[in-house]
XYZ file of C-alpha atoms in Angstrom:
692
model
C -26.649 29.861 35.253
C -26.049 26.757 33.185
C -27.881 23.521 33.803
C -26.212 21.185 36.261
C -24.257 18.467 34.554
C -23.025 15.255 36.116
C -20.575 12.809 34.607
C -21.053 9.219 35.688
C -18.792 8.361 38.616
C -18.313 5.489 41.056
C -19.204 6.184 44.644
C -16.399 5.645 47.083
C -18.316 3.623 49.646
C -16.896 0.332 50.930
C -20.150 -1.641 50.642
C -19.390 -5.069 49.138
C -22.729 -5.101 47.362
C -22.993 -1.967 45.267
C -26.750 -2.333 45.104
C -26.956 -1.979 48.901
C -24.773 1.085 49.227
C -26.667 4.110 50.490
C -25.794 6.202 47.461
C -27.365 3.809 44.970
C -29.458 4.967 42.033
C -33.174 4.310 42.333
C -33.081 2.180 39.160
C -30.304 -0.268 38.304
C -29.654 -2.072 35.031
C -26.918 -3.898 33.135
C -24.488 -2.119 30.788
C -23.688 -5.149 28.707
C -26.359 -4.749 26.015
C -25.219 -3.741 22.522
C -24.354 -0.133 21.610
C -27.239 2.204 20.843
C -29.671 -0.091 22.625
C -27.972 -0.463 25.998
C -29.413 0.645 29.286
C -28.307 3.831 30.916
C -24.746 3.578 32.260
C -25.786 6.044 34.941
C -28.387 3.613 36.220
C -26.051 0.666 36.121
C -23.034 2.024 37.957
C -24.766 2.638 41.267
C -22.862 5.813 42.092
C -23.005 9.579 42.379
C -22.325 11.907 39.473
C -20.292 15.077 39.083
C -21.526 18.523 38.093
C -19.761 21.383 36.305
C -18.196 24.269 38.116
C -20.238 27.326 37.380
C -19.778 28.776 34.868
C -18.506 25.824 32.817
C -15.759 26.870 30.455
C -14.359 25.553 27.208
C -10.882 26.649 26.247
C -9.530 25.891 22.807
C -5.808 26.330 22.652
C -2.782 24.519 21.434
C -0.925 22.630 24.094
C 2.000 24.748 25.183
C 3.213 21.990 27.471
C 3.850 19.477 24.676
C 7.203 17.930 25.493
C 10.187 18.917 23.401
C 10.600 16.852 20.259
C 12.818 13.885 20.932
C 15.991 14.066 18.851
C 15.906 11.262 16.273
C 18.813 10.547 13.960
C 16.684 9.236 11.126
C 13.075 9.133 9.915
C 11.915 5.843 8.371
C 8.554 5.848 6.585
C 6.724 2.630 5.732
C 4.158 2.768 2.944
C 2.084 -0.301 3.770
C 0.036 -0.651 0.590
C -2.762 -3.001 -0.426
C -0.864 -4.384 -3.410
C 2.725 -3.258 -2.782
C 4.750 -1.872 0.112
C 8.086 -0.262 0.756
C 10.081 2.030 2.999
C 12.237 5.129 2.600
C 14.346 7.100 5.043
C 16.185 10.334 5.575
C 18.807 11.336 8.137
C 17.676 14.373 10.109
C 21.061 16.034 9.428
C 20.503 15.618 5.658
C 16.765 16.219 5.243
C 17.162 17.006 1.555
C 18.206 13.391 0.785
C 15.476 10.753 0.759
C 16.762 7.210 0.318
C 14.372 4.591 -1.048
C 15.044 1.061 0.202
C 17.429 -1.379 -1.424
C 16.323 -3.253 -4.500
C 14.169 -6.214 -3.672
C 14.907 -9.776 -4.604
C 12.739 -11.012 -7.444
C 10.436 -8.890 -9.514
C 8.073 -9.130 -12.440
C 8.558 -8.210 -16.078
C 7.176 -4.776 -16.801
C 6.709 -3.906 -13.109
C 8.955 -1.514 -11.185
C 10.316 -3.214 -8.102
C 11.156 -0.248 -5.926
C 8.380 -1.646 -3.798
C 7.617 -5.263 -3.035
C 4.239 -7.042 -3.185
C 2.279 -6.958 0.077
C 2.361 -10.742 0.409
C 3.305 -12.771 3.461
C 4.011 -16.468 3.996
C 3.740 -18.376 7.272
C 5.006 -21.921 7.814
C 2.507 -24.735 8.541
C 3.358 -24.051 12.235
C 2.161 -20.446 11.702
C 5.606 -18.901 12.130
C 6.748 -16.023 9.898
C 8.668 -17.274 6.857
C 8.988 -14.490 4.269
C 7.485 -11.320 2.837
C 7.124 -9.807 -0.645
C 8.663 -11.386 -3.734
C 10.483 -13.910 -1.545
C 7.174 -15.101 -0.029
C 5.464 -15.268 -3.374
C 8.298 -17.109 -5.168
C 8.859 -19.614 -2.345
C 5.138 -20.352 -2.176
C 4.981 -20.747 -5.927
C 7.825 -23.297 -5.924
C 6.267 -25.513 -3.235
C 4.813 -28.875 -4.225
C 1.016 -28.321 -4.603
C 0.183 -30.758 -1.781
C 2.749 -29.169 0.510
C 1.556 -25.661 -0.423
C -1.846 -26.449 1.084
C -0.236 -26.586 4.549
C 1.418 -23.140 4.257
C -0.432 -19.897 4.995
C -0.075 -17.392 2.173
C -1.809 -13.994 2.365
C -2.002 -11.122 -0.097
C -3.980 -7.866 -0.428
C -4.990 -8.297 3.224
C -4.850 -4.584 4.070
C -8.340 -4.112 2.568
C -9.765 -6.119 5.481
C -9.178 -3.093 7.746
C -11.276 -0.915 5.441
C -14.101 -3.382 4.846
C -14.566 -4.744 8.404
C -17.284 -2.769 10.170
C -16.615 -4.191 13.643
C -12.813 -4.387 13.611
C -11.286 -5.684 16.859
C -7.929 -7.023 18.033
C -9.343 -10.509 17.301
C -10.380 -9.931 13.678
C -9.307 -12.815 11.422
C -7.825 -12.977 7.940
C -8.201 -15.959 5.606
C -5.066 -17.404 3.987
C -5.037 -18.806 0.423
C -5.585 -22.330 1.808
C -8.763 -21.217 3.601
C -7.232 -21.243 7.109
C -7.902 -18.366 9.494
C -5.174 -16.322 11.159
C -5.327 -13.248 13.437
C -5.073 -9.997 11.447
C -3.061 -8.297 14.211
C -0.423 -11.043 13.983
C -0.078 -10.662 10.211
C 0.205 -6.872 10.307
C 2.725 -7.105 13.162
C 4.812 -9.679 11.231
C 4.852 -7.403 8.180
C 5.878 -4.306 10.177
C 8.516 -6.313 12.047
C 9.935 -7.402 8.699
C 10.204 -3.771 7.528
C 11.745 -2.758 10.831
C 14.457 -5.429 10.518
C 15.147 -4.601 6.853
C 15.416 -0.879 7.538
C 17.607 -1.231 10.652
C 19.914 -3.629 8.781
C 20.270 -1.192 5.897
C 20.884 1.735 8.277
C 23.455 -0.300 10.237
C 25.247 -1.246 7.027
C 25.354 2.403 6.006
C 26.495 3.604 9.416
C 29.079 0.831 9.755
C 27.814 0.015 13.250
C 24.647 -1.282 14.940
C 21.803 1.199 14.497
C 19.549 1.574 17.549
C 15.786 1.480 17.112
C 15.461 4.322 19.636
C 17.240 6.623 17.134
C 14.470 6.139 14.563
C 11.267 8.065 14.197
C 8.850 5.715 12.422
C 6.059 6.882 10.120
C 3.364 4.493 8.829
C 0.952 5.650 6.132
C -2.776 4.842 6.164
C -5.659 5.949 3.910
C -7.385 9.123 5.134
C -10.806 7.517 4.634
C -10.044 4.699 7.063
C -12.228 4.806 10.127
C -10.598 5.437 13.519
C -10.503 1.729 14.577
C -8.405 0.836 11.506
C -5.931 3.659 12.209
C -5.647 2.511 15.837
C -5.232 -1.098 14.681
C -2.149 -0.078 12.688
C -0.629 1.525 15.803
C -1.361 -1.599 17.876
C 0.328 -3.748 15.214
C 3.375 -1.441 15.392
C 3.513 -1.912 19.187
C 3.315 -5.682 18.761
C 6.023 -5.569 16.067
C 8.371 -3.730 18.447
C 8.665 -0.599 16.279
C 7.860 1.502 19.342
C 6.427 0.947 22.806
C 3.105 2.363 24.038
C 5.099 4.334 26.648
C 7.036 6.048 23.860
C 4.113 6.418 21.450
C 5.323 9.710 19.932
C 8.187 7.799 18.280
C 5.563 6.609 15.771
C 3.490 8.906 13.566
C 0.484 7.528 11.702
C 0.425 9.658 8.534
C -2.554 10.027 6.218
C -1.596 9.034 2.669
C -2.991 12.067 0.779
C -1.422 14.413 3.341
C 1.957 12.776 2.754
C 1.458 13.136 -1.013
C 0.479 16.780 -0.544
C 3.656 17.516 1.407
C 5.812 15.991 -1.325
C 3.935 17.780 -4.139
C 4.883 21.117 -2.522
C 8.498 20.392 -3.380
C 7.963 19.462 -7.027
C 10.051 21.275 -9.635
C 8.777 21.512 -13.182
C 11.023 18.703 -14.436
C 9.619 16.376 -11.742
C 6.026 16.372 -12.935
C 3.715 16.039 -15.887
C 0.796 18.369 -16.387
C -2.165 16.657 -18.084
C -4.536 19.577 -18.252
C -4.824 21.667 -21.370
C -5.212 24.897 -19.419
C -1.581 25.944 -19.666
C 1.670 24.922 -21.252
C 4.374 23.777 -18.854
C 8.006 23.680 -19.930
C 7.001 24.259 -23.531
C 4.503 21.372 -23.650
C 0.887 22.013 -24.348
C -1.574 19.833 -22.445
C -2.309 17.651 -25.475
C 1.385 16.832 -26.007
C 1.804 16.015 -22.371
C -0.802 13.284 -21.869
C 0.955 10.801 -24.111
C 4.465 12.010 -24.817
C 5.093 13.679 -21.475
C 4.205 10.641 -19.435
C 6.232 8.334 -21.676
C 9.227 10.649 -21.282
C 8.720 10.777 -17.549
C 8.532 6.984 -17.275
C 11.740 6.746 -19.304
C 13.389 9.291 -16.972
C 12.286 7.266 -13.930
C 13.473 4.016 -15.541
C 16.935 5.484 -16.247
C 17.264 6.779 -12.703
C 15.910 3.677 -11.023
C 19.385 2.475 -10.114
C 19.731 5.587 -7.953
C 17.803 5.166 -4.748
C 18.540 8.631 -3.359
C 16.215 11.468 -4.275
C 17.156 15.062 -3.652
C 14.369 17.218 -2.313
C 15.404 20.822 -2.575
C 14.651 22.913 0.459
C 12.514 25.256 -1.578
C 8.925 25.542 -2.619
C 8.425 24.170 -6.156
C 7.394 26.395 -9.063
C 3.808 25.121 -9.163
C 3.530 25.737 -5.439
C 4.916 29.242 -5.720
C 1.905 30.094 -7.905
C -0.426 29.309 -5.006
C -1.567 32.198 -2.852
C -3.023 32.423 0.652
C -6.342 30.579 0.684
C -5.810 28.718 -2.601
C -7.288 25.215 -2.718
C -6.160 22.003 -4.371
C -7.317 18.390 -4.416
C -5.088 15.350 -3.856
C -6.454 12.184 -5.468
C -4.557 9.261 -3.967
C -5.439 6.224 -6.062
C -3.790 3.079 -4.764
C -4.349 -0.655 -4.927
C -7.270 -0.838 -2.499
C -8.763 2.590 -1.948
C -9.017 6.028 -3.484
C -8.685 8.931 -1.056
C -9.777 12.445 -1.980
C -8.535 15.279 0.216
C -8.956 19.036 -0.205
C -6.206 21.230 1.208
C -5.819 24.965 1.492
C -2.589 26.938 1.722
C -1.859 29.019 4.798
C 0.925 31.541 4.410
C 3.600 32.644 5.237
C 4.933 29.183 6.123
C 2.813 27.395 3.525
C 1.191 25.183 6.169
C -1.652 22.955 5.049
C -5.219 23.099 6.252
C -7.621 20.250 5.537
C -10.602 22.034 4.034
C -13.067 19.223 3.515
C -13.023 15.889 5.314
C -11.418 13.021 3.412
C -13.752 11.076 1.167
C -13.297 8.171 -1.214
C -13.919 4.467 -1.199
C -12.744 1.024 -2.284
C -12.035 2.111 -5.859
C -8.388 1.069 -6.129
C -6.768 -0.990 -8.876
C -7.971 -4.165 -7.103
C -11.350 -3.363 -8.661
C -9.832 -4.204 -12.052
C -8.672 -7.577 -10.663
C -12.200 -8.292 -9.398
C -13.600 -7.524 -12.869
C -11.087 -9.975 -14.373
C -12.206 -12.579 -11.829
C -15.843 -11.970 -12.840
C -14.842 -12.460 -16.476
C -13.227 -15.809 -15.572
C -16.436 -16.775 -13.722
C -18.396 -16.025 -16.872
C -16.114 -18.146 -19.063
C -15.207 -21.060 -16.772
C -17.889 -20.954 -14.060
C -17.680 -19.529 -10.526
C -17.700 -23.035 -9.025
C -14.546 -23.980 -10.947
C -12.642 -20.732 -10.219
C -13.377 -20.889 -6.471
C -12.351 -24.559 -6.372
C -9.192 -23.855 -8.397
C -8.141 -21.099 -5.931
C -8.303 -23.596 -3.049
C -6.891 -26.658 -4.819
C -4.137 -24.889 -6.800
C -3.481 -21.698 -4.815
C 0.048 -21.144 -6.192
C -1.201 -21.444 -9.801
C -3.935 -18.892 -9.045
C -1.224 -16.486 -7.807
C 0.650 -17.128 -11.092
C -2.417 -16.302 -13.152
C -2.962 -13.014 -11.290
C 0.733 -12.071 -11.770
C 0.322 -12.670 -15.517
C -2.807 -10.498 -15.497
C -1.056 -7.725 -13.506
C 1.671 -7.210 -16.121
C -0.903 -7.075 -18.966
C -3.095 -4.753 -16.909
C -0.220 -2.281 -16.840
C -0.025 -2.404 -20.653
C -3.627 -1.208 -21.051
C -3.860 2.228 -22.699
C -6.594 4.314 -24.371
C -4.961 4.169 -27.808
C -3.836 0.531 -27.764
C -4.863 -1.468 -30.860
C -3.124 -4.860 -30.523
C -4.529 -7.600 -28.246
C -3.171 -8.480 -24.788
C -2.171 -12.088 -24.134
C -2.538 -13.577 -20.647
C -0.774 -16.878 -20.080
C -2.880 -19.544 -18.364
C -0.802 -21.773 -16.035
C -0.599 -25.392 -17.215
C -2.279 -26.574 -14.012
C -5.285 -24.313 -14.821
C -5.739 -25.994 -18.229
C -5.145 -29.458 -16.738
C -7.406 -28.984 -13.686
C -10.198 -27.510 -15.818
C -10.204 -30.585 -18.080
C -10.425 -32.881 -15.001
C -13.112 -30.719 -13.397
C -15.392 -30.210 -16.413
C -14.421 -33.059 -18.743
C -13.735 -30.688 -21.651
C -11.017 -28.242 -22.700
C -10.447 -24.583 -21.869
C -10.786 -23.821 -25.590
C -14.237 -25.448 -25.582
C -15.246 -23.312 -22.584
C -14.225 -20.114 -24.398
C -16.186 -21.076 -27.522
C -19.271 -21.920 -25.457
C -19.142 -18.843 -23.198
C -20.339 -16.215 -25.717
C -17.586 -13.880 -24.478
C -16.568 -12.847 -27.967
C -13.849 -10.319 -27.066
C -11.683 -13.016 -25.389
C -10.216 -15.678 -27.679
C -8.034 -18.735 -27.125
C -4.507 -18.660 -28.494
C -2.867 -21.955 -29.406
C 0.157 -20.947 -27.272
C -1.963 -21.498 -24.156
C -3.052 -17.900 -23.680
C -6.228 -15.898 -23.293
C -6.162 -13.246 -26.012
C -8.057 -10.125 -24.944
C -8.960 -7.282 -27.266
C -7.946 -3.794 -25.988
C -11.663 -2.977 -25.592
C -12.092 -6.048 -23.377
C -9.227 -4.923 -21.131
C -10.525 -1.339 -21.035
C -13.951 -2.677 -20.022
C -12.348 -4.238 -16.908
C -11.124 -0.771 -15.848
C -14.409 0.992 -16.537
C -16.437 0.308 -13.319
C -13.531 1.355 -11.060
C -12.631 4.470 -13.072
C -16.320 5.454 -13.336
C -16.584 5.251 -9.524
C -13.548 7.522 -9.104
C -14.845 10.096 -11.602
C -18.327 10.046 -10.046
C -16.837 10.543 -6.583
C -14.721 13.446 -7.835
C -17.781 15.005 -9.515
C -19.658 14.850 -6.199
C -16.682 16.457 -4.454
C -16.462 19.302 -6.999
C -20.152 20.105 -6.311
C -19.322 21.036 -2.697
C -19.075 24.790 -2.054
C -15.770 24.327 -0.175
C -14.259 22.706 -3.262
C -15.218 25.306 -5.853
C -12.329 27.330 -7.298
C -9.800 24.499 -6.914
C -6.570 25.433 -8.724
C -4.803 22.072 -8.981
C -5.617 18.382 -8.879
C -2.644 16.175 -7.949
C -3.063 12.581 -9.107
C -0.849 10.260 -7.027
C -0.571 6.618 -5.912
C 0.192 3.436 -7.851
C -3.073 3.409 -9.831
C -2.312 6.959 -11.063
C 0.220 5.350 -13.420
C -2.691 3.892 -15.438
C -3.078 5.898 -18.680
C -6.805 5.013 -18.730
C -7.335 6.712 -15.359
C -5.222 9.723 -16.382
C -7.240 10.185 -19.554
C -10.567 9.894 -17.709
C -9.580 12.482 -15.062
C -8.230 14.811 -17.750
C -11.402 14.517 -19.863
C -13.705 15.134 -16.870
C -11.863 17.926 -15.027
C -9.190 19.331 -17.364
C -11.279 22.434 -17.995
C -11.835 23.107 -14.262
C -8.334 22.881 -12.828
C -4.763 21.956 -13.703
C -4.055 18.242 -13.369
C -0.567 17.346 -12.182
C 1.110 13.935 -11.876
C 4.487 13.610 -10.114
C 6.924 11.597 -12.246
C 7.663 8.908 -9.672
C 3.968 8.782 -8.869
C 4.111 5.387 -7.080
C 6.684 6.715 -4.574
C 5.041 10.094 -3.906
C 3.385 8.996 -0.652
C 6.513 7.260 0.618
C 8.671 10.358 0.090
C 6.002 12.679 1.497
C 5.739 10.491 4.603
C 9.489 10.927 5.195
C 9.121 14.716 4.881
C 6.164 14.608 7.308
C 8.287 12.666 9.827
C 11.010 15.317 9.538
C 8.487 18.113 10.188
C 5.094 16.950 11.552
C 3.997 20.575 12.152
C 3.472 21.140 8.423
C -0.145 19.933 8.730
C -1.840 22.554 10.861
C -5.589 21.932 10.643
C -7.553 18.716 10.137
C -11.260 17.928 10.079
C -12.469 15.764 12.941
C -13.907 12.553 11.454
C -16.159 11.995 14.497
C -18.161 13.812 17.151
C -16.686 13.283 20.639
C -18.238 13.860 24.032
C -18.841 12.448 27.504
C -21.919 10.911 29.104
C -23.395 13.380 31.604
C -26.382 14.044 33.850
C -28.404 17.223 33.356
C -31.110 18.570 35.629
C -34.360 17.073 34.330
C -36.597 19.637 32.607
C -40.248 18.632 32.199
C -41.351 18.797 28.563
C -37.775 19.080 27.312
C -36.315 15.721 28.310
C -37.847 12.293 27.495
C -39.681 10.708 30.484
C -37.686 7.444 30.138
C -34.498 9.412 30.925
C -35.807 10.651 34.287
C -33.779 9.497 37.281
C -34.551 10.631 40.848
C -31.548 10.630 43.192
C -31.573 11.989 46.764
C -34.569 14.125 45.860
C -32.921 15.581 42.728
C -34.472 14.910 39.321
C -31.799 14.099 36.713
C -31.916 13.485 32.981
C -29.546 10.587 32.304
C -27.445 9.650 29.277
C -26.979 13.187 27.955
C -24.175 13.388 25.343
C -22.056 16.408 26.355
C -20.227 17.354 23.153
C -16.535 18.252 23.104
C -16.123 18.512 19.330
C -18.337 17.875 16.269
C -17.767 15.686 13.225
C -16.224 17.698 10.373
C -15.223 20.526 12.730
C -11.816 22.067 11.986
C -9.280 21.086 14.643
C -5.816 22.575 14.990
C -2.994 20.125 15.549
C -2.540 19.651 19.295
C -5.706 21.615 20.136
C -7.074 21.125 23.645
C -10.710 21.305 24.646
C -11.056 21.733 28.430
C -14.050 21.316 30.716
C -14.271 21.628 34.481
C -16.485 19.438 36.676
C -16.960 18.919 40.376
C -18.125 15.771 42.246
C -21.826 16.024 43.101
C -21.124 14.534 46.541
C -18.110 15.743 48.582
C -17.553 12.246 50.052
C -17.076 10.666 46.625
C -13.721 8.854 46.400
C -13.631 7.800 42.734
C -15.056 9.285 39.576
C -15.376 7.621 36.185
C -15.809 9.633 32.996
C -16.938 7.687 29.938
C -16.010 9.085 26.508
C -18.225 8.439 23.479
C -18.001 9.027 19.746
C -20.386 9.148 16.807
C -20.177 9.735 13.056
C -23.233 11.997 13.376
C -23.124 15.620 14.415
C -26.552 15.978 16.043
C -26.184 13.592 18.989
C -28.387 14.154 22.045
C -27.969 10.990 24.120
C -25.289 8.345 24.464
C -27.983 5.761 23.673
C -28.611 7.278 20.197
C -27.928 4.911 17.252
C -24.276 4.857 16.206
C -22.883 6.225 19.503
C -19.972 4.130 20.727
C -17.995 4.179 23.939
C -14.313 4.737 23.166
C -12.609 5.588 26.448
C -12.884 5.681 30.231
C -11.111 7.998 32.672
C -11.088 6.665 36.243
C -9.764 9.186 38.761
C -9.018 8.329 42.384
C -9.975 11.223 44.675
C -8.408 9.816 47.850
C -5.210 11.140 49.413
C -6.525 14.559 50.358
C -6.011 14.276 54.158
C -4.132 17.293 55.402
C -5.015 19.156 52.205
C -7.704 21.770 52.250
C -10.152 20.718 49.583
C -12.457 23.480 48.318
C -16.164 22.870 48.763
C -16.536 22.675 45.002
C -13.605 20.539 44.018
C -12.402 21.065 40.421
C -11.927 18.098 38.124
C -10.554 19.296 34.803
C -11.201 17.130 31.732
C -9.108 17.735 28.625
C -9.239 16.197 25.151
C -6.352 16.767 22.775
C -7.234 16.562 19.082
C -5.598 17.060 15.748
C -3.238 14.112 15.482
C -4.479 10.793 14.118
C -4.510 9.766 17.791
C -6.673 11.497 20.394
C -5.760 11.684 24.086
C -7.987 12.464 27.062
C -6.892 13.561 30.542
C -8.667 14.172 33.858
C -6.916 16.234 36.552
C -7.939 16.655 40.195
C -6.839 20.265 40.742
C -6.770 19.853 44.559
C -4.182 17.037 44.530
C -2.687 17.426 40.998
C -3.480 13.747 40.461
C -4.176 13.010 36.836
C -5.115 10.084 34.609
C -4.628 9.828 30.860
C -6.203 7.577 28.287
C -5.853 7.156 24.546
C -9.201 7.007 22.788
C -9.717 3.294 22.093
C -11.901 2.104 19.204
C -10.936 -1.561 19.330
C -11.615 -2.707 22.889
C -15.060 -1.323 23.724
């Protein structure tokens, strides 16, 4: 026989004062203290528990009752990036054609504008004004005094990665220093993409296109914690992309998974192989690093006018070399984060299995911008730069745009210097602030690899520019080295380098030098659009990802029979003569456990007291695997199932009434259900990381 287990449940008595009801716990306490230090929920609820039916059973199966896929006419994927964003779509009747959005207004010299900058502008009244190039250019053209009233935000997606206690009320700071709700900003941005996409679809169809005909896909980094992924879904609800009642109309896709799906389709002419292990299409690896990528960029440039990409309904040549069980790594290097994911092939369908949980960190191309900022601090002083950002925010944006285009010109073999234009207001404001010239500051700073050009530019030597890349690239290489040490990651055949930062020749060379002798390194030609196209393919067939790794341990708070010597004395609770151990974490699934898409874990419980009219099951999560109690450090409540047990008059209720608890895993969202078998009443809840 298993130990008795009780999940915390409310008693059904009508006593106004819970503390006076005759089924109260012997000890009562408050549940409002912070996580990992709070008092026992069992002691605070003043109620009876529930115990498992004997024997308790766990059934792992895929949900056969999943409703039939709703028929959508089109899949629209939004790649919401840290530095740039865009959307692409495909009609379900023509899945081989992926259309990338219309050309954007504006653009920068030397920068492809198939995506638009992730920048947003609100009016002084905090109403949405514009997004992307339009926001940036309008803000730039405002009178400096007027600009201070407007709220301009850029690179704000990183806030979701860096905020440890993300909630629906988390704030972002605009360029003028004013605070604004993050949820509002993300919702405005998604609403903008929704309107753009629907307008384009309507224009193509020649009639109004209904939102209900669209399956939406939004991409997020795999290394994001669960609250950030949920936050994106909440923003989509607020933006009107989908409603919570029709949640399956939106898929939250993991960026490296989307890239992986697209890489499966690559033909030889659609990629560049950096590694020297084998010749592809007559190139040896050494030819390919320089010449191949230049050719590929030229090919992409020539075809940029065409926004429709054909994806043949075949497996690409590289993919056809992979056999059952073969492993490959996807390195998704974007503006904010780098995501590393290890996948394994499952034949015959070529489904993907996540082999090792996603790792990575904030090592995106923004790191290069931060290094440039640190260089400016060194030359002009941190006090001046911080003041300049606030007093001349539009000019600061200008300076960073100038840096961005030179950043893209950095290359391992470059010999001539890179010139970065300083805005006139920078030169002017510096003179007012310090009382001497910018040129004087450069001479005095001892930064000898940055010179002043009489045309009003900072002249950086190639070594100086390369030095700005070094800390970020070193972090990526170090992280990859750690990953390759893992037993699951040995014998990797391919490394796919994708994302906007993968265009940087310095990163390509570093990855090639470090890992070219261990696996073949492949870069898709249109590397900055890989995730966007893969997300469309994922929306067309979400079943392609079969197995993921659970990022967290999930379980419910239960009562076990108290065992002397085994359970801590402070967990002892005596109730109606029975000795219980409170706060036990009853595990449903462990962190890093493989979970099939749609997998159900079922448990059966029964109310401890037949007269109980309501039960409450609290769901908890932790990043740790070895969790014993819900009061352990790092355990967080993330859901509550409240099931009404009334309405059984006239129904014969068995003496041991079955309450089935189910958790469905595998998708980026997790759903929990409790069913009263006697009455078929059920309650459902989505696991919630933002409101507990």
